[in-house]
């Protein structure tokens, strides 16, 4: 047997060249020549199958890498899924061109990189050259179309020398031509162009220079925080460096923004009426730029006579601010004049009164009477506090802080016929003493009903509050709190009833009656009048369900019920059975669920099978 196998092997080896010729359809191309030979077939072929694409991609990893990135010609929908051999067949001889690439009719859009503008007008080999390929293995491959990236700087020189982002050149430039950068919008930078800046040529602000031996135009690192970064300061720093306070981008000679100039940064801050004066009223304008606004340097804010005429002819000295201020020449005594040097020191609201309100004559030095408030002020209370025709001085209740406030104390109020206590202590004065828009303090009443509505009138018997005396039940601390002794009625409060608020039993919904307090009269005392009768009609006697027979006022739990008094006395095992085992719920005619306690029959079979 062994010798027979050996003979077969020797026979095959003798005829191997002819056998190989029978198996192979032809020579491989020069690119695949190293795969020639019958023992290498499985490097491309799977036994019993056609060419295996996966085996192709095991060698052509650059194609597989593009597929993984979901880009490139071989990942396009027209190519993806086809067999490699459909376009790249083999066994046609060493000189066979597997690519058969039609450059003239090739649809470049299938490569994930659409050719637009100038890219669509140049020869393929202007871009597909080794210099533009980063991968060193692909760079060595002759005539390859693989290895190019989509970013511009992979093919084009970065003329900005990495000073601008290289990730998105297309945000400024188009493929039609590099300059001008038609997509660039200066408004999207940190320095939007306005006014005359729009008309300035780029080179005026972005100069050309030589960097790294090459011509370079500077677009970043341009200082623009202030105008003097680019423009000469013709004022030679005499007015600060915030040019925009006076000038705009529209015109340097236009001063329409001059109102923005912060004069307070100078030695003469503008106050009052000075802030409203036109610049030309103080400054000489027909001078050179370096002299402009420099004509009042050194003048202090208290040197009024340097600019203004002294209408007092120096009778009061030159320190005008003692009587006048920048707001108004005629109304300055409230600021400067020391009224405390007179016999009437100004306090509180008097400090805010215009001098002419009191000094009505032409002379500000004419003496005025000021012994009592009534000398100047009318009696708001119209004699309400007069005794024997003489009224007290207003200063007993009021001071200069304001008429609305009062110095009248609670202790003083407690000496009247109506001392304040309870909630009345927290009640503001106007709640009792303001009649519409007029304050009144006399004959306003002393009883509760003089101020408060009697909500119980007609609904509580007079015996419980004679002469509408609310204090029989209520206190001033809290309207809810009650002193009423319920034992005086026919319904003594016991158990849980002691914890219930009055209105829970006596309060009625406004939808039922116009006055919810009507419930204090003729209140029924039967349990079912307030509580739901959960037993329906089971325990009615003479038309009434008397809950007291089983329940008390402490809680709803049955306390007094004795089953031995019923028609079914509990004996034996029945005494150990829980109530709910026999007394089960049923649905009444009105849909309510009722526990059955009354039975018509007590036969065993009624409960037991």
CSV table of C-alpha atoms in Angstrom, one decimal, residues 69-428:
chain,number,residue,atom,x,y,z
A,69,UNK,CA,-13.4,55.3,7.5
A,70,UNK,CA,-16.4,55.1,5.2
A,71,UNK,CA,-14.8,57.1,2.5
A,72,UNK,CA,-12.9,56.7,-0.8
A,73,UNK,CA,-13.9,55.4,-4.2
A,74,UNK,CA,-14.2,51.7,-3.1
A,75,UNK,CA,-16.7,52.7,-0.4
A,76,UNK,CA,-19.0,54.5,-2.8
A,77,UNK,CA,-22.5,53.0,-3.3
A,78,UNK,CA,-21.6,52.2,-6.9
A,79,UNK,CA,-18.6,50.1,-5.9
A,80,UNK,CA,-19.2,48.9,-2.4
A,81,UNK,CA,-20.4,45.3,-2.4
A,82,UNK,CA,-18.9,44.4,-5.8
A,83,UNK,CA,-16.4,41.6,-6.2
A,84,UNK,CA,-12.9,42.9,-6.6
A,85,UNK,CA,-12.4,40.7,-9.7
A,86,UNK,CA,-15.3,42.6,-11.5
A,87,UNK,CA,-12.9,45.4,-12.1
A,88,UNK,CA,-9.5,43.9,-11.4
A,89,UNK,CA,-9.4,40.5,-13.1
A,90,UNK,CA,-6.2,38.3,-13.3
A,91,UNK,CA,-4.4,35.6,-15.2
A,92,UNK,CA,-4.1,37.6,-18.3
A,93,UNK,CA,-0.3,37.7,-18.5
A,94,UNK,CA,2.5,39.6,-16.9
A,95,UNK,CA,1.9,42.8,-18.9
A,96,UNK,CA,-1.8,43.0,-18.3
A,97,UNK,CA,-3.0,46.3,-16.8
A,98,UNK,CA,-5.4,45.3,-14.0
A,99,UNK,CA,-6.5,48.9,-13.4
A,100,UNK,CA,-7.8,49.8,-16.9
A,101,UNK,CA,-8.4,53.2,-15.4
A,102,UNK,CA,-10.3,55.7,-17.7
A,103,UNK,CA,-9.1,59.1,-16.3
A,104,UNK,CA,-11.1,61.1,-18.8
A,105,UNK,CA,-14.5,59.7,-17.8
A,106,UNK,CA,-13.8,59.0,-14.1
A,107,UNK,CA,-16.4,60.3,-11.7
A,108,UNK,CA,-14.3,61.9,-9.0
A,109,UNK,CA,-17.4,62.5,-6.8
A,110,UNK,CA,-17.4,58.8,-5.9
A,111,UNK,CA,-14.1,59.3,-4.0
A,112,UNK,CA,-15.8,61.4,-1.3
A,113,UNK,CA,-14.0,64.5,-2.6
A,114,UNK,CA,-16.0,66.5,-5.2
A,115,UNK,CA,-13.9,68.4,-7.6
A,116,UNK,CA,-15.0,72.1,-7.8
A,117,UNK,CA,-13.5,75.3,-9.2
A,118,UNK,CA,-9.9,75.1,-10.2
A,119,UNK,CA,-9.7,71.5,-9.0
A,120,UNK,CA,-12.0,70.5,-11.8
A,121,UNK,CA,-9.7,72.1,-14.5
A,122,UNK,CA,-6.3,70.6,-13.7
A,123,UNK,CA,-4.8,67.3,-14.7
A,124,UNK,CA,-5.1,64.3,-12.4
A,125,UNK,CA,-1.4,64.0,-12.0
A,126,UNK,CA,-1.1,67.6,-10.8
A,127,UNK,CA,-2.5,66.4,-7.5
A,128,UNK,CA,-1.8,62.6,-7.5
A,129,UNK,CA,2.0,62.8,-7.0
A,130,UNK,CA,4.2,61.3,-4.4
A,131,UNK,CA,5.0,64.7,-2.9
A,132,UNK,CA,1.4,65.0,-1.6
A,133,UNK,CA,1.3,61.5,-0.1
A,134,UNK,CA,2.0,61.2,3.6
A,135,UNK,CA,2.1,57.4,3.8
A,136,UNK,CA,5.7,56.3,3.0
A,137,UNK,CA,4.7,52.9,1.5
A,138,UNK,CA,2.1,54.5,-0.8
A,139,UNK,CA,4.5,57.3,-1.7
A,140,UNK,CA,6.8,54.6,-3.2
A,141,UNK,CA,4.0,53.0,-5.3
A,142,UNK,CA,4.2,54.1,-8.9
A,143,UNK,CA,1.3,55.9,-10.5
A,144,UNK,CA,-1.0,55.3,-7.5
A,145,UNK,CA,-4.1,57.4,-7.0
A,146,UNK,CA,-4.3,56.6,-3.3
A,147,UNK,CA,-2.9,58.3,-0.3
A,148,UNK,CA,-4.2,61.9,-0.7
A,149,UNK,CA,-6.0,63.6,2.2
A,150,UNK,CA,-8.9,66.1,2.0
A,151,UNK,CA,-7.3,68.9,4.0
A,152,UNK,CA,-6.0,71.8,1.9
A,153,UNK,CA,-2.5,71.9,3.5
A,154,UNK,CA,-1.8,68.3,2.5
A,155,UNK,CA,-1.4,69.6,-1.1
A,156,UNK,CA,-1.1,73.4,-0.8
A,157,UNK,CA,1.5,75.5,1.1
A,158,UNK,CA,0.3,77.1,4.3
A,159,UNK,CA,1.0,80.7,3.4
A,160,UNK,CA,-0.3,81.7,6.9
A,161,UNK,CA,2.5,79.6,8.4
A,162,UNK,CA,0.3,78.0,11.0
A,163,UNK,CA,-1.0,81.4,12.4
A,164,UNK,CA,-4.5,80.5,11.3
A,165,UNK,CA,-6.4,77.3,11.6
A,166,UNK,CA,-5.6,74.7,8.9
A,167,UNK,CA,-8.7,72.6,9.7
A,168,UNK,CA,-11.1,74.7,7.6
A,169,UNK,CA,-9.5,76.7,4.8
A,170,UNK,CA,-12.8,76.7,3.0
A,171,UNK,CA,-14.3,78.9,5.6
A,172,UNK,CA,-12.4,81.8,3.9
A,173,UNK,CA,-11.2,80.5,0.5
A,174,UNK,CA,-13.0,78.9,-2.4
A,175,UNK,CA,-11.6,76.4,-5.0
A,176,UNK,CA,-12.0,79.0,-7.7
A,177,UNK,CA,-9.1,81.1,-6.6
A,178,UNK,CA,-7.1,81.6,-3.5
A,179,UNK,CA,-7.4,85.4,-3.4
A,180,UNK,CA,-9.5,87.2,-2.6
A,181,UNK,CA,-10.9,85.1,0.3
A,182,UNK,CA,-14.5,85.4,-0.7
A,183,UNK,CA,-16.0,83.6,2.2
A,184,UNK,CA,-14.1,85.6,4.9
A,185,UNK,CA,-16.4,87.8,7.0
A,186,UNK,CA,-14.6,90.3,9.2
A,187,UNK,CA,-17.8,90.7,11.3
A,188,UNK,CA,-17.2,87.2,12.7
A,189,UNK,CA,-13.9,88.2,14.1
A,190,UNK,CA,-13.2,90.0,17.4
A,191,UNK,CA,-13.0,93.2,15.4
A,192,UNK,CA,-16.0,93.8,13.2
A,193,UNK,CA,-15.4,96.5,10.6
A,194,UNK,CA,-17.6,99.7,10.9
A,195,UNK,CA,-17.7,103.1,9.1
A,196,UNK,CA,-14.5,104.0,7.2
A,197,UNK,CA,-12.8,100.8,8.3
A,198,UNK,CA,-14.9,99.0,5.7
A,199,UNK,CA,-13.3,101.0,2.9
A,200,UNK,CA,-9.7,100.4,4.0
A,201,UNK,CA,-7.7,97.9,2.0
A,202,UNK,CA,-6.6,94.9,4.0
A,203,UNK,CA,-2.9,95.6,3.5
A,204,UNK,CA,-3.3,98.9,5.4
A,205,UNK,CA,-3.9,96.9,8.7
A,206,UNK,CA,-2.5,93.5,7.8
A,207,UNK,CA,1.1,94.4,6.6
A,208,UNK,CA,3.4,92.2,4.5
A,209,UNK,CA,6.6,91.0,6.1
A,210,UNK,CA,9.2,88.3,5.6
A,211,UNK,CA,9.0,85.4,7.9
A,212,UNK,CA,11.1,82.2,7.7
A,213,UNK,CA,12.6,83.5,4.5
A,214,UNK,CA,9.1,83.8,2.8
A,215,UNK,CA,6.8,86.7,2.1
A,216,UNK,CA,4.1,86.7,4.8
A,217,UNK,CA,0.9,88.7,5.4
A,218,UNK,CA,0.1,89.1,9.1
A,219,UNK,CA,-3.5,88.4,10.1
A,220,UNK,CA,-3.2,87.4,13.8
A,221,UNK,CA,-1.6,89.2,16.7
A,222,UNK,CA,-2.8,92.6,15.4
A,223,UNK,CA,-3.4,94.9,18.4
A,224,UNK,CA,-6.8,96.5,18.2
A,225,UNK,CA,-7.8,97.2,21.8
A,226,UNK,CA,-7.5,100.9,21.3
A,227,UNK,CA,-7.5,103.4,18.4
A,228,UNK,CA,-4.0,104.5,19.1
A,229,UNK,CA,-2.9,101.0,18.4
A,230,UNK,CA,-3.1,102.0,14.7
A,231,UNK,CA,-3.7,105.8,14.7
A,232,UNK,CA,-1.6,108.6,15.9
A,233,UNK,CA,-2.8,110.4,19.1
A,234,UNK,CA,-3.0,113.9,17.8
A,235,UNK,CA,-4.0,115.1,21.3
A,236,UNK,CA,-0.7,113.7,22.7
A,237,UNK,CA,-2.4,111.9,25.5
A,238,UNK,CA,-3.9,115.0,27.0
A,239,UNK,CA,-7.4,113.5,26.7
A,240,UNK,CA,-6.7,109.9,27.6
A,241,UNK,CA,-6.7,107.0,25.1
A,242,UNK,CA,-10.4,106.2,24.8
A,243,UNK,CA,-11.0,107.9,21.5
A,244,UNK,CA,-14.5,106.4,21.0
A,245,UNK,CA,-15.8,108.8,23.7
A,246,UNK,CA,-15.7,111.6,21.1
A,247,UNK,CA,-15.0,110.0,17.7
A,248,UNK,CA,-16.5,107.3,15.6
A,249,UNK,CA,-15.4,105.1,12.7
A,250,UNK,CA,-17.5,107.3,10.4
A,251,UNK,CA,-15.3,110.4,10.6
A,252,UNK,CA,-12.6,111.6,12.8
A,253,UNK,CA,-13.7,115.2,12.6
A,254,UNK,CA,-17.3,114.4,13.6
A,255,UNK,CA,-17.8,114.9,17.3
A,256,UNK,CA,-21.3,113.5,17.6
A,257,UNK,CA,-20.1,111.1,20.2
A,258,UNK,CA,-18.5,113.8,22.3
A,259,UNK,CA,-21.3,113.4,24.9
A,260,UNK,CA,-19.7,110.1,25.8
A,261,UNK,CA,-16.5,111.8,26.9
A,262,UNK,CA,-16.1,111.1,30.6
A,263,UNK,CA,-15.3,114.6,31.9
A,264,UNK,CA,-15.1,113.2,35.4
A,265,UNK,CA,-11.6,111.8,34.6
A,266,UNK,CA,-10.3,115.3,34.3
A,267,UNK,CA,-9.7,117.6,37.2
A,268,UNK,CA,-13.1,119.2,36.7
A,269,UNK,CA,-15.9,116.6,36.9
A,270,UNK,CA,-19.2,117.9,35.5
A,271,UNK,CA,-22.1,118.1,37.9
A,272,UNK,CA,-25.6,119.4,37.7
A,273,UNK,CA,-26.2,122.0,35.0
A,274,UNK,CA,-22.5,121.8,33.9
A,275,UNK,CA,-23.3,118.4,32.5
A,276,UNK,CA,-25.8,119.9,30.2
A,277,UNK,CA,-23.6,122.7,28.8
A,278,UNK,CA,-22.3,122.5,25.2
A,279,UNK,CA,-18.6,121.9,25.0
A,280,UNK,CA,-18.2,125.1,22.9
A,281,UNK,CA,-19.8,127.2,25.6
A,282,UNK,CA,-16.7,126.6,27.8
A,283,UNK,CA,-13.9,125.6,25.4
A,284,UNK,CA,-12.5,127.6,22.4
A,285,UNK,CA,-12.9,125.3,19.4
A,286,UNK,CA,-11.0,127.2,16.7
A,287,UNK,CA,-7.6,126.1,17.9
A,288,UNK,CA,-5.1,123.4,16.8
A,289,UNK,CA,-5.8,119.8,17.7
A,290,UNK,CA,-3.1,119.6,20.3
A,291,UNK,CA,-4.5,122.8,22.0
A,292,UNK,CA,-8.2,121.7,21.8
A,293,UNK,CA,-9.9,121.4,25.2
A,294,UNK,CA,-6.7,122.5,27.0
A,295,UNK,CA,-7.8,126.1,27.7
A,296,UNK,CA,-9.2,125.6,31.2
A,297,UNK,CA,-6.5,123.3,32.7
A,298,UNK,CA,-5.8,124.2,36.4
A,299,UNK,CA,-9.3,125.7,37.2
A,300,UNK,CA,-10.7,124.0,40.3
A,301,UNK,CA,-14.4,123.2,40.7
A,302,UNK,CA,-14.9,125.7,43.5
A,303,UNK,CA,-13.5,128.6,41.5
A,304,UNK,CA,-16.8,129.7,40.1
A,305,UNK,CA,-15.8,133.3,39.4
A,306,UNK,CA,-13.2,132.1,36.9
A,307,UNK,CA,-16.1,131.5,34.5
A,308,UNK,CA,-19.2,133.1,36.1
A,309,UNK,CA,-20.0,136.7,36.9
A,310,UNK,CA,-20.2,137.5,40.7
A,311,UNK,CA,-23.7,139.0,40.9
A,312,UNK,CA,-23.2,139.7,44.6
A,313,UNK,CA,-20.3,142.0,43.8
A,314,UNK,CA,-18.1,140.1,46.2
A,315,UNK,CA,-20.4,141.0,49.2
A,316,UNK,CA,-20.4,137.3,50.2
A,317,UNK,CA,-16.9,136.4,49.3
A,318,UNK,CA,-15.8,134.2,46.4
A,319,UNK,CA,-16.8,130.9,47.9
A,320,UNK,CA,-20.0,130.5,45.9
A,321,UNK,CA,-20.6,126.9,46.9
A,322,UNK,CA,-21.6,127.9,50.4
A,323,UNK,CA,-24.9,129.0,49.0
A,324,UNK,CA,-25.1,127.8,45.4
A,325,UNK,CA,-24.4,124.5,43.6
A,326,UNK,CA,-24.1,123.3,40.0
A,327,UNK,CA,-27.8,122.3,39.8
A,328,UNK,CA,-29.2,125.8,40.1
A,329,UNK,CA,-27.9,129.2,41.0
A,330,UNK,CA,-31.2,130.1,42.7
A,331,UNK,CA,-31.7,126.9,44.7
A,332,UNK,CA,-28.4,126.3,46.2
A,333,UNK,CA,-28.9,127.0,49.9
A,334,UNK,CA,-30.1,123.5,50.6
A,335,UNK,CA,-26.6,122.3,49.7
A,336,UNK,CA,-24.2,125.0,50.8
A,337,UNK,CA,-25.7,127.4,53.3
A,338,UNK,CA,-25.3,126.3,56.9
A,339,UNK,CA,-28.8,127.0,58.2
A,340,UNK,CA,-27.8,125.7,61.7
A,341,UNK,CA,-26.1,129.0,62.3
A,342,UNK,CA,-29.5,130.6,62.5
A,343,UNK,CA,-32.1,130.2,65.2
A,344,UNK,CA,-33.9,127.6,63.2
A,345,UNK,CA,-31.7,124.5,62.5
A,346,UNK,CA,-33.1,122.5,59.6
A,347,UNK,CA,-33.9,118.9,60.3
A,348,UNK,CA,-35.6,116.1,58.5
A,349,UNK,CA,-38.0,117.2,55.8
A,350,UNK,CA,-37.2,120.8,56.3
A,351,UNK,CA,-33.8,120.1,54.8
A,352,UNK,CA,-35.4,119.2,51.4
A,353,UNK,CA,-37.7,122.2,51.3
A,354,UNK,CA,-36.8,124.9,48.7
A,355,UNK,CA,-35.7,128.1,50.4
A,356,UNK,CA,-38.4,130.1,48.6
A,357,UNK,CA,-41.1,128.0,50.2
A,358,UNK,CA,-40.4,129.7,53.5
A,359,UNK,CA,-38.5,132.8,52.4
A,360,UNK,CA,-41.2,134.2,50.3
A,361,UNK,CA,-40.0,137.8,50.3
A,362,UNK,CA,-37.2,139.2,48.1
A,363,UNK,CA,-34.9,139.3,51.0
A,364,UNK,CA,-33.5,135.9,52.2
A,365,UNK,CA,-32.4,137.5,55.5
A,366,UNK,CA,-35.7,138.8,56.6
A,367,UNK,CA,-36.6,137.0,60.0
A,368,UNK,CA,-39.4,134.5,60.0
A,369,UNK,CA,-41.6,133.3,63.0
A,370,UNK,CA,-41.0,129.7,63.9
A,371,UNK,CA,-42.3,129.2,67.5
A,372,UNK,CA,-44.8,126.5,66.7
A,373,UNK,CA,-45.6,124.3,63.7
A,374,UNK,CA,-48.9,126.1,63.2
A,375,UNK,CA,-47.0,129.3,62.3
A,376,UNK,CA,-46.3,127.8,58.9
A,377,UNK,CA,-48.5,124.6,58.7
A,378,UNK,CA,-52.3,124.4,58.6
A,379,UNK,CA,-54.0,122.2,61.2
A,380,UNK,CA,-54.7,119.0,59.2
A,381,UNK,CA,-56.9,117.8,62.0
A,382,UNK,CA,-59.2,120.8,61.7
A,383,UNK,CA,-59.4,121.4,65.5
A,384,UNK,CA,-60.1,117.8,66.4
A,385,UNK,CA,-57.6,117.9,69.3
A,386,UNK,CA,-58.5,121.4,70.5
A,387,UNK,CA,-59.4,121.8,74.2
A,388,UNK,CA,-61.1,125.1,75.1
A,389,UNK,CA,-60.2,126.4,71.7
A,390,UNK,CA,-56.5,125.7,72.1
A,391,UNK,CA,-54.8,123.0,70.1
A,392,UNK,CA,-51.6,121.2,71.1
A,393,UNK,CA,-48.4,121.7,69.2
A,394,UNK,CA,-47.9,119.2,66.4
A,395,UNK,CA,-44.5,118.3,67.8
A,396,UNK,CA,-46.3,116.1,70.4
A,397,UNK,CA,-47.1,113.5,67.8
A,398,UNK,CA,-45.0,114.5,64.8
A,399,UNK,CA,-41.4,115.5,64.0
A,400,UNK,CA,-39.5,116.9,61.0
A,401,UNK,CA,-39.0,113.4,59.6
A,402,UNK,CA,-42.5,113.5,58.1
A,403,UNK,CA,-46.1,114.1,58.9
A,404,UNK,CA,-47.1,110.5,58.1
A,405,UNK,CA,-45.1,109.2,61.0
A,406,UNK,CA,-46.3,109.6,64.6
A,407,UNK,CA,-44.6,109.8,67.9
A,408,UNK,CA,-47.8,108.7,69.7
A,409,UNK,CA,-47.0,105.6,71.6
A,410,UNK,CA,-49.0,102.5,72.5
A,411,UNK,CA,-48.6,103.4,76.1
A,412,UNK,CA,-50.3,106.7,75.4
A,413,UNK,CA,-53.1,104.9,73.5
A,414,UNK,CA,-53.6,102.5,76.5
A,415,UNK,CA,-54.5,105.6,78.6
A,416,UNK,CA,-57.5,106.3,76.3
A,417,UNK,CA,-60.9,104.7,76.5
A,418,UNK,CA,-59.7,102.0,74.1
A,419,UNK,CA,-56.5,100.3,75.3
A,420,UNK,CA,-54.7,98.2,72.6
A,421,UNK,CA,-54.2,94.5,73.3
A,422,UNK,CA,-54.0,91.2,71.3
A,423,UNK,CA,-54.2,91.6,67.5
A,424,UNK,CA,-55.1,95.2,67.9
A,425,UNK,CA,-51.4,95.8,68.8
A,426,UNK,CA,-50.4,94.6,65.3
A,427,UNK,CA,-53.1,96.6,63.5
A,428,UNK,CA,-51.8,99.7,61.6
